[in-house]
JSON list of C-alpha atoms in Angstrom, two decimals:
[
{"chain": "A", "resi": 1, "resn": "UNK", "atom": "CA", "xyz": [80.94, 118.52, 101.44]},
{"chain": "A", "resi": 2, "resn": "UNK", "atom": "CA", "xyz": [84.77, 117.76, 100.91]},
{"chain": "A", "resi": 3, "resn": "UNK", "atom": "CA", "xyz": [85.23, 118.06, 104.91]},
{"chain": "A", "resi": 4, "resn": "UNK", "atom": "CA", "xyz": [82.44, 115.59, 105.57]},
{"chain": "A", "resi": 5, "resn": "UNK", "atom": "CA", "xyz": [83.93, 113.11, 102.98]},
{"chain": "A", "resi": 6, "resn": "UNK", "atom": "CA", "xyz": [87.33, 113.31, 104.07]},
{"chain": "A", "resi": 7, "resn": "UNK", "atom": "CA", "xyz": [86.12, 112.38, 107.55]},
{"chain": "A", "resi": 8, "resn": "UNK", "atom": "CA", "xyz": [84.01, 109.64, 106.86]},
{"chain": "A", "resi": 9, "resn": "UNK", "atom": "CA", "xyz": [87.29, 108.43, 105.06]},
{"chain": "A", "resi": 10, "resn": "UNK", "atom": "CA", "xyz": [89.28, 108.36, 108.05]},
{"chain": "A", "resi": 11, "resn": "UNK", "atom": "CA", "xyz": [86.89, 107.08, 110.44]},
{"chain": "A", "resi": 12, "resn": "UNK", "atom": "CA", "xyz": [87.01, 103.82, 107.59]},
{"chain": "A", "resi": 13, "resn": "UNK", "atom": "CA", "xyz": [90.76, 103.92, 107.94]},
{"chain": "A", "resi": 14, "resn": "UNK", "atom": "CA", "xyz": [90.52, 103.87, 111.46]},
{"chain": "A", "resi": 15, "resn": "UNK", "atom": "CA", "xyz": [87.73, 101.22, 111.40]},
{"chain": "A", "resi": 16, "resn": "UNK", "atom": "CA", "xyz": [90.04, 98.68, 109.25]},
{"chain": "A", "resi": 17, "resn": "UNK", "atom": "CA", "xyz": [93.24, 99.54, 111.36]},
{"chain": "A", "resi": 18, "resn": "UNK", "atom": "CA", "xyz": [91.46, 98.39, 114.91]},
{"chain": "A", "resi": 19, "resn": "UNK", "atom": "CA", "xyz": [89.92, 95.52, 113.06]},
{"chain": "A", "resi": 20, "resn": "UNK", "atom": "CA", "xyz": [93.31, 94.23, 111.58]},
{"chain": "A", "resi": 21, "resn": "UNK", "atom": "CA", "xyz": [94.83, 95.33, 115.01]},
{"chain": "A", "resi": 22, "resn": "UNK", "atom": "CA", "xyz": [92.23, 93.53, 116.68]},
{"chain": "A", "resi": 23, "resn": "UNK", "atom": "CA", "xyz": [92.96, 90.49, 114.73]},
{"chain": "A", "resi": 24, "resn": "UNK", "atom": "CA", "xyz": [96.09, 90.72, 115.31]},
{"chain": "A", "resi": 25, "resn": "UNK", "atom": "CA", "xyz": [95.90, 90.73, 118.99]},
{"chain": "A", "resi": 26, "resn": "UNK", "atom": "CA", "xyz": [93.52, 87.24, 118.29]},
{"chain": "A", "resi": 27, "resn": "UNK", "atom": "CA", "xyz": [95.70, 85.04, 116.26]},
{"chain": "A", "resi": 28, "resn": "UNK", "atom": "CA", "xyz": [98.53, 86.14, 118.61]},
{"chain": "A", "resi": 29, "resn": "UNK", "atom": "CA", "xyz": [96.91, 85.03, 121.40]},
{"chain": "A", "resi": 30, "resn": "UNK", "atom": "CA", "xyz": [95.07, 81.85, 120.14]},
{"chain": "A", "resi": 31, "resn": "UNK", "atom": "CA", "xyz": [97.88, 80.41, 117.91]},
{"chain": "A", "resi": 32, "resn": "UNK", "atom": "CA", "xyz": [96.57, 76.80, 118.47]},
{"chain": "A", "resi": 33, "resn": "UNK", "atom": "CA", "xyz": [93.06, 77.49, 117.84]},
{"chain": "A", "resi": 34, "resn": "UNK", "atom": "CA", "xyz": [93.57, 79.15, 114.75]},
{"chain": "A", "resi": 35, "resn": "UNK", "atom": "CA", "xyz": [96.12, 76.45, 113.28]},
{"chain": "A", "resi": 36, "resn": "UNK", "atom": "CA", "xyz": [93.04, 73.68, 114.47]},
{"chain": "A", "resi": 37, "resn": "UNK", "atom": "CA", "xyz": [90.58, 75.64, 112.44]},
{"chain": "A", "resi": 38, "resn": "UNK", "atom": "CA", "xyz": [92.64, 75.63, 109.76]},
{"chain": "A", "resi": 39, "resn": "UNK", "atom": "CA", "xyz": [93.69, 71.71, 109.68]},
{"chain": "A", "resi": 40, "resn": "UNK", "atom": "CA", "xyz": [89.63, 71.32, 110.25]},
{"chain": "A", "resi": 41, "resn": "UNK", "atom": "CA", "xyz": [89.73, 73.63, 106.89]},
{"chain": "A", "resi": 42, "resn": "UNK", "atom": "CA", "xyz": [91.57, 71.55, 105.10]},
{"chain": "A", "resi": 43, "resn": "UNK", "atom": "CA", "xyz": [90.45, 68.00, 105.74]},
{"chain": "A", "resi": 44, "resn": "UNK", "atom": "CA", "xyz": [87.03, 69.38, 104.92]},
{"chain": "A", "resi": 45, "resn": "UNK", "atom": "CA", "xyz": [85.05, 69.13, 108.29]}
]
């Protein structure tokens, strides 16, 4: 039981790291779009 816990715990670990990773790679990549969205974000639209 422990062994199947602990691995379900790392594949979560490893599921968060890619997805911040993943993000990450995004906002590097689409600096403008992501500092549109947020203007957008703040005027309300």
């Amino acid at each position: 039981m422990t062994s199947k816990n602990i691995k379900v715990e790392v594949r979560n670990i490893r599921g968060e790291m890619i997805d911040t990773f993943l993000l990450g790679k995004k906002k590097k990549h689409q600096p403008e779009k992501t500092k549109e969205t947020e203007a957008h974000e703040k005027n309300g639209e």
